[in-house]
């Protein structure tokens, strides 16, 4: 079965990055600020909903992904960053909705700065997802046979912490 996570993850990424772009446009085009704020809120909302499904699918598929220690380390960082940017985006959306009509310019500028920072975290997390696939072959059927081989496999419970030492680096 083809994993769901790589099929759906691009939609919330695009929506959350678009929300950041609209927030920046709200600062640049003051006459259209209300329109761009509204677009920011809607893109954040839809992006967060999509991210819920992306996170859930990633967590449910994590244990079935054939991987070695290197991929596992990248996957753990990818997951941690996903939770971080997801939490930041939720807080920013709530802040925007609650303070929408009372928000001062400096306050909105602060939100935009946090959106840009969170988008940086999101982009790096997405880069790590791509790195697992394109540099290390995670989730690629021909590579799974190699990763399952005796020389590339690793044993652990996904709830256990890994040791710092990585015997599988080449």
mmCIF file of C-alpha atoms in Angstrom:
data_model
loop_
_atom_site.group_PDB
_atom_site.id
_atom_site.type_symbol
_atom_site.label_atom_id
_atom_site.label_comp_id
_atom_site.label_asym_id
_atom_site.label_seq_id
_atom_site.Cartn_x
_atom_site.Cartn_y
_atom_site.Cartn_z
ATOM 1 C CA UNK A 1 0.000 0.000 0.000
ATOM 2 C CA UNK A 2 1.289 3.474 -0.879
ATOM 3 C CA UNK A 3 1.777 5.632 2.224
ATOM 4 C CA UNK A 4 -0.720 8.451 2.739
ATOM 5 C CA UNK A 5 1.673 10.943 4.364
ATOM 6 C CA UNK A 6 3.668 11.886 1.246
ATOM 7 C CA UNK A 7 0.439 12.225 -0.734
ATOM 8 C CA UNK A 8 -1.221 14.764 1.558
ATOM 9 C CA UNK A 9 1.609 16.641 3.268
ATOM 10 C CA UNK A 10 2.141 19.110 0.410
ATOM 11 C CA UNK A 11 -1.316 20.683 0.767
ATOM 12 C CA UNK A 12 -0.919 21.960 4.340
ATOM 13 C CA UNK A 13 2.635 23.071 3.548
ATOM 14 C CA UNK A 14 1.384 25.179 0.637
ATOM 15 C CA UNK A 15 -1.524 26.622 2.637
ATOM 16 C CA UNK A 16 0.615 27.534 5.654
ATOM 17 C CA UNK A 17 3.278 29.168 3.489
ATOM 18 C CA UNK A 18 0.538 31.027 1.593
ATOM 19 C CA UNK A 19 -0.842 32.282 4.918
ATOM 20 C CA UNK A 20 2.578 33.740 5.687
ATOM 21 C CA UNK A 21 2.771 35.357 2.249
ATOM 22 C CA UNK A 22 -0.677 36.935 2.695
ATOM 23 C CA UNK A 23 0.326 38.260 6.123
ATOM 24 C CA UNK A 24 3.399 39.898 4.580
ATOM 25 C CA UNK A 25 1.212 41.384 1.841
ATOM 26 C CA UNK A 26 -1.078 42.809 4.541
ATOM 27 C CA UNK A 27 1.868 44.844 5.812
ATOM 28 C CA UNK A 28 2.977 45.965 2.352
ATOM 29 C CA UNK A 29 -0.464 46.881 0.981
ATOM 30 C CA UNK A 30 -2.082 48.763 3.859
ATOM 31 C CA UNK A 31 -5.191 49.585 1.808
ATOM 32 C CA UNK A 32 -5.882 45.859 1.395
ATOM 33 C CA UNK A 33 -4.838 44.888 4.928
ATOM 34 C CA UNK A 34 -8.272 43.537 5.930
ATOM 35 C CA UNK A 35 -8.472 41.379 2.796
ATOM 36 C CA UNK A 36 -4.989 39.956 3.309
ATOM 37 C CA UNK A 37 -5.640 39.360 7.029
ATOM 38 C CA UNK A 38 -8.770 37.423 6.091
ATOM 39 C CA UNK A 39 -6.807 35.383 3.536
ATOM 40 C CA UNK A 40 -4.151 34.748 6.183
ATOM 41 C CA UNK A 41 -6.765 33.444 8.626
ATOM 42 C CA UNK A 42 -8.430 31.171 6.052
ATOM 43 C CA UNK A 43 -5.148 29.740 4.788
ATOM 44 C CA UNK A 44 -3.949 29.165 8.363
ATOM 45 C CA UNK A 45 -7.231 27.434 9.223
ATOM 46 C CA UNK A 46 -7.176 25.141 6.192
ATOM 47 C CA UNK A 47 -3.436 24.537 6.574
ATOM 48 C CA UNK A 48 -3.850 23.532 10.218
ATOM 49 C CA UNK A 49 -6.700 21.166 9.339
ATOM 50 C CA UNK A 50 -4.526 19.627 6.628
ATOM 51 C CA UNK A 51 -1.578 19.445 9.018
ATOM 52 C CA UNK A 52 -3.680 17.416 11.462
ATOM 53 C CA UNK A 53 -4.096 14.757 8.764
ATOM 54 C CA UNK A 54 -0.446 15.015 7.688
ATOM 55 C CA UNK A 55 0.778 14.588 11.267
ATOM 56 C CA UNK A 56 -1.637 11.728 11.967
ATOM 57 C CA UNK A 57 -0.611 9.903 8.792
ATOM 58 C CA UNK A 58 3.085 10.460 9.509
ATOM 59 C CA UNK A 59 2.754 9.102 13.031
ATOM 60 C CA UNK A 60 0.733 6.081 11.919
ATOM 61 C CA UNK A 61 3.189 5.228 9.120
ATOM 62 C CA UNK A 62 6.371 5.883 11.097
ATOM 63 C CA UNK A 63 6.607 2.356 12.503
ATOM 64 C CA UNK A 64 6.082 0.650 9.159
ATOM 65 C CA UNK A 65 8.701 2.677 7.270
ATOM 66 C CA UNK A 66 11.761 0.542 6.614
ATOM 67 C CA UNK A 67 14.715 2.583 7.820
ATOM 68 C CA UNK A 68 18.174 2.580 9.342
ATOM 69 C CA UNK A 69 19.620 4.670 12.183
ATOM 70 C CA UNK A 70 20.441 7.621 9.914
ATOM 71 C CA UNK A 71 16.890 7.796 8.561
ATOM 72 C CA UNK A 72 15.500 7.328 12.063
ATOM 73 C CA UNK A 73 17.493 10.274 13.376
ATOM 74 C CA UNK A 74 16.262 12.490 10.536
ATOM 75 C CA UNK A 75 12.697 11.233 11.081
ATOM 76 C CA UNK A 76 12.783 12.134 14.778
ATOM 77 C CA UNK A 77 13.950 15.689 14.010
ATOM 78 C CA UNK A 78 11.332 15.965 11.233
ATOM 79 C CA UNK A 79 8.635 14.896 13.700
ATOM 80 C CA UNK A 80 9.777 17.253 16.476
ATOM 81 C CA UNK A 81 9.901 20.245 14.123
ATOM 82 C CA UNK A 82 6.441 19.309 12.832
ATOM 83 C CA UNK A 83 4.997 19.498 16.333
ATOM 84 C CA UNK A 84 6.782 22.801 16.975
ATOM 85 C CA UNK A 85 5.550 24.627 13.876
ATOM 86 C CA UNK A 86 2.087 23.100 14.255
ATOM 87 C CA UNK A 87 1.799 24.479 17.791
ATOM 88 C CA UNK A 88 3.056 27.907 16.742
ATOM 89 C CA UNK A 89 0.600 28.096 13.846
ATOM 90 C CA UNK A 90 -2.319 27.162 16.126
ATOM 91 C CA UNK A 91 -1.376 29.840 18.658
ATOM 92 C CA UNK A 92 -1.002 32.451 15.911
ATOM 93 C CA UNK A 93 -4.372 31.553 14.400
ATOM 94 C CA UNK A 94 -6.068 31.859 17.789
ATOM 95 C CA UNK A 95 -4.308 35.185 18.368
ATOM 96 C CA UNK A 96 -5.444 36.470 14.968
ATOM 97 C CA UNK A 97 -9.052 35.390 15.470
ATOM 98 C CA UNK A 98 -9.413 36.647 19.053
ATOM 99 C CA UNK A 99 -7.667 39.986 18.467
ATOM 100 C CA UNK A 100 -8.731 40.505 14.834
ATOM 101 C CA UNK A 101 -10.743 43.701 15.233
ATOM 102 C CA UNK A 102 -8.656 45.141 18.103
ATOM 103 C CA UNK A 103 -5.195 44.364 16.753
ATOM 104 C CA UNK A 104 -2.675 47.194 16.565
ATOM 105 C CA UNK A 105 -0.100 47.467 13.755
ATOM 106 C CA UNK A 106 2.859 46.484 15.953
ATOM 107 C CA UNK A 107 0.933 43.450 17.204
ATOM 108 C CA UNK A 108 0.178 42.285 13.668
ATOM 109 C CA UNK A 109 3.819 42.857 12.719
ATOM 110 C CA UNK A 110 4.800 40.561 15.601
ATOM 111 C CA UNK A 111 2.459 37.892 14.258
ATOM 112 C CA UNK A 112 4.001 38.235 10.807
ATOM 113 C CA UNK A 113 7.513 37.830 12.238
ATOM 114 C CA UNK A 114 6.404 34.675 14.075
ATOM 115 C CA UNK A 115 4.705 33.378 10.910
ATOM 116 C CA UNK A 116 7.933 33.874 8.972
ATOM 117 C CA UNK A 117 9.956 32.071 11.669
ATOM 118 C CA UNK A 118 7.445 29.231 11.801
ATOM 119 C CA UNK A 119 7.502 28.993 8.005
ATOM 120 C CA UNK A 120 11.265 28.612 8.221
ATOM 121 C CA UNK A 121 10.837 25.716 10.649
ATOM 122 C CA UNK A 122 8.169 24.220 8.368
ATOM 123 C CA UNK A 123 10.442 24.543 5.328
ATOM 124 C CA UNK A 124 13.358 22.881 7.104
ATOM 125 C CA UNK A 125 11.103 20.054 8.315
ATOM 126 C CA UNK A 126 9.871 19.567 4.731
ATOM 127 C CA UNK A 127 13.500 19.527 3.569
ATOM 128 C CA UNK A 128 14.221 16.740 6.063
ATOM 129 C CA UNK A 129 11.248 14.758 4.734
ATOM 130 C CA UNK A 130 12.645 15.074 1.226
ATOM 131 C CA UNK A 131 16.139 14.192 2.442
ATOM 132 C CA UNK A 132 14.857 10.927 3.934
ATOM 133 C CA UNK A 133 13.411 9.953 0.560
ATOM 134 C CA UNK A 134 15.792 11.408 -2.000
ATOM 135 C CA UNK A 135 19.118 11.038 -0.193
ATOM 136 C CA UNK A 136 18.471 7.925 1.901
ATOM 137 C CA UNK A 137 15.748 6.039 -0.009
ATOM 138 C CA UNK A 138 13.155 5.926 2.782
ATOM 139 C CA UNK A 139 9.831 4.697 1.443
ATOM 140 C CA UNK A 140 11.292 3.836 -1.978
ATOM 141 C CA UNK A 141 10.523 0.169 -2.740
ATOM 142 C CA UNK A 142 13.878 -0.804 -4.330
ATOM 143 C CA UNK A 143 15.744 0.782 -1.410
ATOM 144 C CA UNK A 144 13.596 -1.022 1.161
ATOM 145 C CA UNK A 145 15.192 -4.329 0.123
ATOM 146 C CA UNK A 146 18.638 -2.876 0.810
ATOM 147 C CA UNK A 147 17.538 -1.296 4.090
ATOM 148 C CA UNK A 148 16.038 -4.622 5.216
ATOM 149 C CA UNK A 149 19.337 -6.403 4.612
ATOM 150 C CA UNK A 150 21.466 -7.474 7.558
ATOM 151 C CA UNK A 151 24.046 -4.704 7.046
ATOM 152 C CA UNK A 152 21.572 -1.831 7.019
ATOM 153 C CA UNK A 153 18.870 -2.824 9.469
ATOM 154 C CA UNK A 154 18.559 -1.631 13.030
ATOM 155 C CA UNK A 155 16.524 -2.853 15.951
ATOM 156 C CA UNK A 156 14.613 -0.662 18.328
ATOM 157 C CA UNK A 157 11.225 0.106 19.669
ATOM 158 C CA UNK A 158 9.947 3.427 18.298
ATOM 159 C CA UNK A 159 9.092 4.477 21.832
ATOM 160 C CA UNK A 160 12.690 4.000 22.999
ATOM 161 C CA UNK A 161 15.419 6.611 22.790
ATOM 162 C CA UNK A 162 18.340 5.869 20.488
ATOM 163 C CA UNK A 163 21.934 5.892 21.541
ATOM 164 C CA UNK A 164 24.127 8.641 20.163
ATOM 165 C CA UNK A 165 26.375 6.095 18.429
ATOM 166 C CA UNK A 166 25.277 5.233 14.882
ATOM 167 C CA UNK A 167 26.894 2.029 13.668
ATOM 168 C CA UNK A 168 25.159 2.232 10.293
ATOM 169 C CA UNK A 169 26.687 5.405 8.866
ATOM 170 C CA UNK A 170 28.654 4.857 5.701
#
